[in-house]
GROMACS .gro file of C-alpha atoms in nm:
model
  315
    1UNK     CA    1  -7.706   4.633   2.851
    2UNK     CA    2  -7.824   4.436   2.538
    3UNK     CA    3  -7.518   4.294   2.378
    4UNK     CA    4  -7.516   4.374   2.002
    5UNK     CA    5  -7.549   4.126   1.713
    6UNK     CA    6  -7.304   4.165   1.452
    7UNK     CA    7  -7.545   4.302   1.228
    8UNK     CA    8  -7.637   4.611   1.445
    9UNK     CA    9  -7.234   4.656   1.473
   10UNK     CA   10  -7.223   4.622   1.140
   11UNK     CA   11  -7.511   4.898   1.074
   12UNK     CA   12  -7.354   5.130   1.341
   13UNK     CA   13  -6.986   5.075   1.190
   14UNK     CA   14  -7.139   5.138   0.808
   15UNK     CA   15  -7.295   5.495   0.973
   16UNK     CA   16  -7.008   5.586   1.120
   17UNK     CA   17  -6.833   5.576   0.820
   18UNK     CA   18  -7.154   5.772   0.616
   19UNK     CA   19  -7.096   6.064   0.890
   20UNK     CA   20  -6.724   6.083   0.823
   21UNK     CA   21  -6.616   5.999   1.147
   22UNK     CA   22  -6.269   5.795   1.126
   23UNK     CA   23  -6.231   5.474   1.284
   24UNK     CA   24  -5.959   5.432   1.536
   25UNK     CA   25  -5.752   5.113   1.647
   26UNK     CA   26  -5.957   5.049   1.955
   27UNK     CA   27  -6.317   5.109   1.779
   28UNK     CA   28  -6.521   4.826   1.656
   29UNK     CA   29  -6.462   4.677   1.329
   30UNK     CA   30  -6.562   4.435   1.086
   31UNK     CA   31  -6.304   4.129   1.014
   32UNK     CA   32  -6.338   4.241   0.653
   33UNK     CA   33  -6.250   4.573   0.675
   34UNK     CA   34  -5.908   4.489   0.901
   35UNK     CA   35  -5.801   4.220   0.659
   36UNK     CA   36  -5.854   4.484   0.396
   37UNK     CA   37  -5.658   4.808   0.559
   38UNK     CA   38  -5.420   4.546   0.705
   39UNK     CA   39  -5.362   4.405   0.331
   40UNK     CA   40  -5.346   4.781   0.170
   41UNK     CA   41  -5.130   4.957   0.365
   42UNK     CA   42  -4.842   4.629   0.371
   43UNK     CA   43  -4.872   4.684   0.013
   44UNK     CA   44  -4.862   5.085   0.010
   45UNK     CA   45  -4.572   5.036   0.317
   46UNK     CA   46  -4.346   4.720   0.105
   47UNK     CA   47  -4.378   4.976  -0.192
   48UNK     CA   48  -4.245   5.262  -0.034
   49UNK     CA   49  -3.939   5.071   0.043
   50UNK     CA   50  -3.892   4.849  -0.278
   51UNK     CA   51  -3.946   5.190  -0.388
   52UNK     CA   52  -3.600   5.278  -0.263
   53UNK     CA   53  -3.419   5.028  -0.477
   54UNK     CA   54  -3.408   5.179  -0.809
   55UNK     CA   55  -3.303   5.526  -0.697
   56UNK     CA   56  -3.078   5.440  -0.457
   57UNK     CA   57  -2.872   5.252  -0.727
   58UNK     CA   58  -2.847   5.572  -0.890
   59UNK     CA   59  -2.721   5.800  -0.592
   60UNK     CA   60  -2.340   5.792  -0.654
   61UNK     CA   61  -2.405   5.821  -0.988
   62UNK     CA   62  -2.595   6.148  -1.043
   63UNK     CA   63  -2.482   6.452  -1.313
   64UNK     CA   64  -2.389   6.674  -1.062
   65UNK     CA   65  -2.406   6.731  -0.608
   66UNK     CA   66  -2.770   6.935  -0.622
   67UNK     CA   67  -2.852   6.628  -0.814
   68UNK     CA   68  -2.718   6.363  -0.578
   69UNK     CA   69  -2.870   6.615  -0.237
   70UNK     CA   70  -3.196   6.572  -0.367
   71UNK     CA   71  -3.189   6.192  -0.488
   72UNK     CA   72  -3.055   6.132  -0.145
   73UNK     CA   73  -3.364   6.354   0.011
   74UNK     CA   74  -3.586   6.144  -0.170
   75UNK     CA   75  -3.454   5.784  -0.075
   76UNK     CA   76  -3.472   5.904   0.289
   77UNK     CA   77  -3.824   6.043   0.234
   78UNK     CA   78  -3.918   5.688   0.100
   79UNK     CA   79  -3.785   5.497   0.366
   80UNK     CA   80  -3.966   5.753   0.671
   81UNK     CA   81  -4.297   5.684   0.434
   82UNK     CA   82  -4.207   5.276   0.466
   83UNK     CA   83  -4.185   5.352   0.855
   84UNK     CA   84  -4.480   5.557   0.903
   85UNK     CA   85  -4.733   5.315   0.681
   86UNK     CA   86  -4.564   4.990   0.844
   87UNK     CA   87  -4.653   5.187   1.220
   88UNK     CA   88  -5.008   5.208   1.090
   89UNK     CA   89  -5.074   4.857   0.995
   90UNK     CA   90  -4.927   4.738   1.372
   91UNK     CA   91  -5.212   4.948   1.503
   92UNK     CA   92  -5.468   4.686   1.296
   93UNK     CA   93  -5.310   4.413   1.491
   94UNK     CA   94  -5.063   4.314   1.253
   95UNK     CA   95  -4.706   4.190   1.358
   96UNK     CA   96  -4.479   4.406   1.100
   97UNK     CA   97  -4.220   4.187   1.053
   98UNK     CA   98  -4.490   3.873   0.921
   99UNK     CA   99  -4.597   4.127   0.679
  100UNK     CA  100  -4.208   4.200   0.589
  101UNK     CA  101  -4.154   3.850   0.522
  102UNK     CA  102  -4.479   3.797   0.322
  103UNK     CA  103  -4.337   3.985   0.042
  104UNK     CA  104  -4.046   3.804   0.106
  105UNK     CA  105  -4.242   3.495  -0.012
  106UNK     CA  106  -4.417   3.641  -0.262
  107UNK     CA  107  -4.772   3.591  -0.052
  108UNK     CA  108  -4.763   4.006   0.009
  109UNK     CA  109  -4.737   4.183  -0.314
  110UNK     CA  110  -4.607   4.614  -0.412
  111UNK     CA  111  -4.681   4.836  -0.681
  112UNK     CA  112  -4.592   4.653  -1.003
  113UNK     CA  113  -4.381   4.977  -1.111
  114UNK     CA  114  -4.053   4.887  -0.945
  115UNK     CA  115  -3.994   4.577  -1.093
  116UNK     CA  116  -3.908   4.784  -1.411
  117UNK     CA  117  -3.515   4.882  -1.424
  118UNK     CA  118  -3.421   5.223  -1.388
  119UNK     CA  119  -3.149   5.209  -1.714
  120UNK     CA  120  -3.062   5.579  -1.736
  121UNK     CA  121  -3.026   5.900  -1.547
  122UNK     CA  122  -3.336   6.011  -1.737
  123UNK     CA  123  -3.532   5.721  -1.568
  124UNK     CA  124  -3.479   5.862  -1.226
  125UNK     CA  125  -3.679   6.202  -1.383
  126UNK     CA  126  -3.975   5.965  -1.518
  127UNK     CA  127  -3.986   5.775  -1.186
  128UNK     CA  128  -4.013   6.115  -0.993
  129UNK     CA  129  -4.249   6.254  -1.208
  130UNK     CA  130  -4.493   5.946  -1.301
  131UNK     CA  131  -4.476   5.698  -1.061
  132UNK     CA  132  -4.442   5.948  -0.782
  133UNK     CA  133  -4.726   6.151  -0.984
  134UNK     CA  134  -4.935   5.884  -0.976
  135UNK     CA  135  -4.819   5.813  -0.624
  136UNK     CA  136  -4.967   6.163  -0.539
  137UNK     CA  137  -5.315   6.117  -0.781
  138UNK     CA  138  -5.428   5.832  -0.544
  139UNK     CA  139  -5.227   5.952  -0.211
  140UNK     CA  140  -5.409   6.311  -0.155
  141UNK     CA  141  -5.767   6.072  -0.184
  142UNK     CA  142  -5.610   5.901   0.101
  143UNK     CA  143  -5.574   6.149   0.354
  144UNK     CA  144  -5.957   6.123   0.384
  145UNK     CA  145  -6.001   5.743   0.440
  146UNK     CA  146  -6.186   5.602   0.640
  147UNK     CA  147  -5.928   5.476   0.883
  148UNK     CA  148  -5.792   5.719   1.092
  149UNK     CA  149  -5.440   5.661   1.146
  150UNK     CA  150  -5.344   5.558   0.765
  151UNK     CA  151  -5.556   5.892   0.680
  152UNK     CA  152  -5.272   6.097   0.939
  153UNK     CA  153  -4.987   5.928   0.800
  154UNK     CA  154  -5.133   6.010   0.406
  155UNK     CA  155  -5.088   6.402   0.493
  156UNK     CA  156  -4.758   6.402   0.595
  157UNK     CA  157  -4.659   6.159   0.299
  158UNK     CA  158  -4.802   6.337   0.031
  159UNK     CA  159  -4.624   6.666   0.141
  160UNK     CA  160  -4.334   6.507   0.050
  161UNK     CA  161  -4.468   6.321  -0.268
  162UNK     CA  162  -4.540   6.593  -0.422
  163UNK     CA  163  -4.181   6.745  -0.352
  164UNK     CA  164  -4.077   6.451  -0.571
  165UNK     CA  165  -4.277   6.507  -0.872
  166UNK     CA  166  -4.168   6.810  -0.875
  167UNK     CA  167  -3.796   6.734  -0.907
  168UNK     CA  168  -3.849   6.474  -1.115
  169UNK     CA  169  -4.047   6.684  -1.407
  170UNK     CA  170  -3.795   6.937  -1.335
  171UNK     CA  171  -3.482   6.683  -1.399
  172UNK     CA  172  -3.662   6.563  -1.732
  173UNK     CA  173  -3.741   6.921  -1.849
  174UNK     CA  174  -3.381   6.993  -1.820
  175UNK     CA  175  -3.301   6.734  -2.034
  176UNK     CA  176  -3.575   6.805  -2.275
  177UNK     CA  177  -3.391   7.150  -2.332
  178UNK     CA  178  -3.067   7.018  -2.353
  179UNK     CA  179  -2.905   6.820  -2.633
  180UNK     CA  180  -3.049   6.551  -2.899
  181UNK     CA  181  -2.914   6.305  -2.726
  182UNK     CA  182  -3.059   6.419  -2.368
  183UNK     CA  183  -3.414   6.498  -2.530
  184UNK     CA  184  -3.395   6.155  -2.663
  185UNK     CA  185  -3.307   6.006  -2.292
  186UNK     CA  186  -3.590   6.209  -2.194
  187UNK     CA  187  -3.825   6.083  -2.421
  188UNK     CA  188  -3.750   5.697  -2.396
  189UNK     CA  189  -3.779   5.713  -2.018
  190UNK     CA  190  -4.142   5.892  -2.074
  191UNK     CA  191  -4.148   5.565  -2.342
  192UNK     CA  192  -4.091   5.312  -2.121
  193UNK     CA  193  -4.268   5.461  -1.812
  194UNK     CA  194  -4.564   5.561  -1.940
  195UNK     CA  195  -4.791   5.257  -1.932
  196UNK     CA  196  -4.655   5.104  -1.630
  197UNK     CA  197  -4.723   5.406  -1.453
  198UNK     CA  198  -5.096   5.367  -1.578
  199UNK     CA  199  -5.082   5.003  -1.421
  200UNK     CA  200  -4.979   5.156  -1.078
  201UNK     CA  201  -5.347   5.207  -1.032
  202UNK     CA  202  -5.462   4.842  -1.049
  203UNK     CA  203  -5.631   4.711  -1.263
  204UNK     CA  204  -5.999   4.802  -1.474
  205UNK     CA  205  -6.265   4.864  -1.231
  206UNK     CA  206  -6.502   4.582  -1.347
  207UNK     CA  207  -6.206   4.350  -1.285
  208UNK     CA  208  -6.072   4.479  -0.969
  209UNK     CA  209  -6.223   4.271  -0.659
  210UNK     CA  210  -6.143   4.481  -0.393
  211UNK     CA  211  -6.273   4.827  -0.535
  212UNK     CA  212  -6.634   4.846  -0.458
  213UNK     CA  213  -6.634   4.739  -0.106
  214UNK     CA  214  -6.277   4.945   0.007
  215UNK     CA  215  -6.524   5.231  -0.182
  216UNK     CA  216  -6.851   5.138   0.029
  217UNK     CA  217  -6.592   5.172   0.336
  218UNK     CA  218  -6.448   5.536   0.210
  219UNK     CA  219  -6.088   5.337   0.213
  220UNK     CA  220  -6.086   5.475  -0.150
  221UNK     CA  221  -6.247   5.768  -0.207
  222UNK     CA  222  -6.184   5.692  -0.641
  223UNK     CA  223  -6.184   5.399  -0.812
  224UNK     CA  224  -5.899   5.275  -1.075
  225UNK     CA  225  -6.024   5.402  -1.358
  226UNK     CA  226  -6.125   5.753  -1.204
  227UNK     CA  227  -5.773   5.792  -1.048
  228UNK     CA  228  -5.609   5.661  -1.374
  229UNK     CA  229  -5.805   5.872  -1.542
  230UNK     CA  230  -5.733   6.171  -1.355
  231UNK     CA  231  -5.382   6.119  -1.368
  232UNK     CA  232  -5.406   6.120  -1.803
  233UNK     CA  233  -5.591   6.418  -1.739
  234UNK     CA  234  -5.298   6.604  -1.540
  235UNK     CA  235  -4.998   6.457  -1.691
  236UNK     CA  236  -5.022   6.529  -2.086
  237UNK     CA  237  -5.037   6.874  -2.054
  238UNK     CA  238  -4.732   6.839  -1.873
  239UNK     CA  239  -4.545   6.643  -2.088
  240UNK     CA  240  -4.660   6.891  -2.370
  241UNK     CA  241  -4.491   7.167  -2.258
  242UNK     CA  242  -4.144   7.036  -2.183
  243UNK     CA  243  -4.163   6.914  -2.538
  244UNK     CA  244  -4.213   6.540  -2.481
  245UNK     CA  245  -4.473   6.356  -2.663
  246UNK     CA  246  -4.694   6.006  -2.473
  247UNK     CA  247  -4.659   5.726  -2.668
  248UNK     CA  248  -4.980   5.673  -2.732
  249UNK     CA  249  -5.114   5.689  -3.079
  250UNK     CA  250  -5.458   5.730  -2.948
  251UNK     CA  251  -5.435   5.965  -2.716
  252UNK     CA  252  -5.644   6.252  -2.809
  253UNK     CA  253  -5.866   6.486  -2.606
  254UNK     CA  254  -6.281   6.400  -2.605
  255UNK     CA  255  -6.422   6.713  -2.599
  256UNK     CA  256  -6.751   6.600  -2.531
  257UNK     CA  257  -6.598   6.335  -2.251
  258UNK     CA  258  -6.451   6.610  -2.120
  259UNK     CA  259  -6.119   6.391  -2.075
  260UNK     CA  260  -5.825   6.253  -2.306
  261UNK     CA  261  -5.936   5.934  -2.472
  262UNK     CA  262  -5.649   5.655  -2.423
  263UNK     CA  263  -5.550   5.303  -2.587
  264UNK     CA  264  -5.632   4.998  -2.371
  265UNK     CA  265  -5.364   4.876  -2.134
  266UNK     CA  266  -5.174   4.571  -2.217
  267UNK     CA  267  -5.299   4.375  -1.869
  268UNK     CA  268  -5.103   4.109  -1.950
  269UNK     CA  269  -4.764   4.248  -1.883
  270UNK     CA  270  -4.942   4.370  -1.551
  271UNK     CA  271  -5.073   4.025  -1.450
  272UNK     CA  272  -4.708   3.870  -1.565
  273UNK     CA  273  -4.519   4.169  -1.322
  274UNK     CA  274  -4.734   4.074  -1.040
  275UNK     CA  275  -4.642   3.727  -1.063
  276UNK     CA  276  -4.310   3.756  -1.048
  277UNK     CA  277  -4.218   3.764  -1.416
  278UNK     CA  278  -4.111   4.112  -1.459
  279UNK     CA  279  -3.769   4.225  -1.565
  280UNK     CA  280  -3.639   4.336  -1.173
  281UNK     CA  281  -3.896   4.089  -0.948
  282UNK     CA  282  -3.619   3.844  -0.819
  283UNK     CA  283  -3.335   4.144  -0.811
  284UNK     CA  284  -3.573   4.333  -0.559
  285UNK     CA  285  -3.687   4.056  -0.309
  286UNK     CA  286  -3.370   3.934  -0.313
  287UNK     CA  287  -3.218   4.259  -0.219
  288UNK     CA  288  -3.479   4.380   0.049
  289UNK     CA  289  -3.428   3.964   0.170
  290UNK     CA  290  -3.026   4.069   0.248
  291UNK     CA  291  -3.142   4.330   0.366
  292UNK     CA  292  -3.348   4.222   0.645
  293UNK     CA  293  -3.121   3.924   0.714
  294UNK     CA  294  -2.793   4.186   0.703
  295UNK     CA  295  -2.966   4.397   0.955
  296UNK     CA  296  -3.088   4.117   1.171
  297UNK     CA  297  -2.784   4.197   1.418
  298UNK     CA  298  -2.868   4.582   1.512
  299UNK     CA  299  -3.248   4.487   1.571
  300UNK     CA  300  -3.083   4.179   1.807
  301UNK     CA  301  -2.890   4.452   1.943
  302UNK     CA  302  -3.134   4.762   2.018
  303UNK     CA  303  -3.380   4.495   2.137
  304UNK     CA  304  -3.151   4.358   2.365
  305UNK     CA  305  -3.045   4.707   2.481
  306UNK     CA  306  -3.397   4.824   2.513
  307UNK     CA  307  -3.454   4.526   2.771
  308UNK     CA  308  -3.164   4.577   2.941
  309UNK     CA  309  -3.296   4.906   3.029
  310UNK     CA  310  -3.606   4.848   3.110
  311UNK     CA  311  -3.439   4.557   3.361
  312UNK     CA  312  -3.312   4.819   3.500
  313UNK     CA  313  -3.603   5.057   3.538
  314UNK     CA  314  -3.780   4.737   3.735
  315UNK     CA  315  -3.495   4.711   3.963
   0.00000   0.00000   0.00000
């Protein structure tokens, strides 16, 4: 049999992908399109656990126990999501623990959002509800990627994601009902989250790299403006009827657009947070760092266990 060139693997990857059919580990692949899933999902994975941080700080410290049952749902949720996405990228070929301490380094980066402190109870609503709502915006496009086991893992995540915008715009419309001084906690977490949550989705589509080709691939199925877009769109409504108002002075609704009209993005602070300048960076590397290096015994441990066993299987 006539071995193909890589163009005609190529072609015959490129049609698979036009039919819909997912690629699995085993099938053929361009070095491109690995690098790119195996880059993606180390983000989407380090996020889900960096992710952790700021909520987890506020678990003993919730109003009341419904409060604390379902922060402590969530954290759990976040860390299954960390364990499910790092699974996938091992299937690409990638060791999981290089990838871990990548982002130890600073060589792997996560979503920008969680280098931003969570000051107030109020936060841990506007992280539920925005960064988890945004989560959700650009996670359901996922469960139809291209590659087949990220696309498997997407379904089961965004079941839960969307659990967690729901609590979380439930938590802040309590406290838009409530007091002054709640409505007003309310409000400056929707201040302060507002525009980082509209950096979540990378940046400006004529400035974003990656976009076109992960598009091409059907690893996105949107681009960053259509999913940031979309997620305007869905979330000032929202904030409208719990009483809450964007702080955005020129947010407005285009009639002929068809879509809310928006003030540019300050991508600055977004370039600056990616970096390593933001107001948490160091806090969270450091902490998922002692982390890793706290742990190291129970992974010596089970590993040694594990071979132990299978010593013994041999025998």
């Amino acid at each position: 049999m006539k071995e193909l060139s890589i163009a005609e693997l190529e072609a015959k990857f490129q049609d698979k992908i036009d039919r819909e059919i997912k690629i699995e580990p085993n099938d053929w692949m361009p070095d491109a399109y690995r690098k790119t899933l195996i880059r993606q999902i180390s983000q989407h994975a380090h996020s889900e656990v960096v992710g952790m941080l700021p909520e987890g700080n506020w678990i003993t410290r919730a109003p009341n126990l419904r409060r604390k049952a379902v922060l402590l749902a969530k954290v759990q949720d976040e860390a299954g999501h960390g364990l499910y996405l790092y699974s996938s990228v091992e299937t690409l070929g990638a060791d999981r623990e290089s990838t871990i301490d990548d982002m130890h380094a600073g060589k792997a980066k996560y979503s920008s959002i969680f280098n931003y402190p969570a000051l107030t109870w109020a936060d841990i609503g506007a992280i539920g509800w925005l960064v988890d709502g945004a989560a959700i915006m650009n996670q359901v496009a996922l469960c139809r990627t291209s590659y087949g086991p990220y696309a498997r893992a997407m379904v089961k995540i965004c079941k839960e994601e969307s659990f967690h915008q729901r609590q979380g715009y439930e938590s802040l419309a309590v406290l838009a009902k409530g007091s002054p001084e709640q409505k007003a906690m309310a409000q400056d977490a929707l201040n302060r989250f507002w525009w980082p949550a509209l950096m979540m989705f990378g940046p400006s589509d004529a400035d974003s790299p990656h976009s076109a080709q992960s598009i091409k691939w059907k690893i996105k199925r949107l681009s960053n403006d259509e999913l940031r877009q979309n997620f305007i769109d869905a979330t000032v409504p929202q904030a409208e009827l719990i009483g809450l108002t964007v702080p955005d002075s020129n947010l407005k609704w285009n009639e002929s657009r068809g879509h809310y009209d928006f003030s540019p993005i300050n991508w600055e602070e977004f370039y600056q947070v990616l970096e390593g300048n933001g107001p948490c960076n160091r806090e969270r590397i450091e902490a998922r760092r002692k982390a890793k290096e706290n742990g190291m015994w129970v992974r010596e441990a089970a590993n040694a266990f594990a071979a132990k066993r299978a010593m013994k299987k041999t025998a």
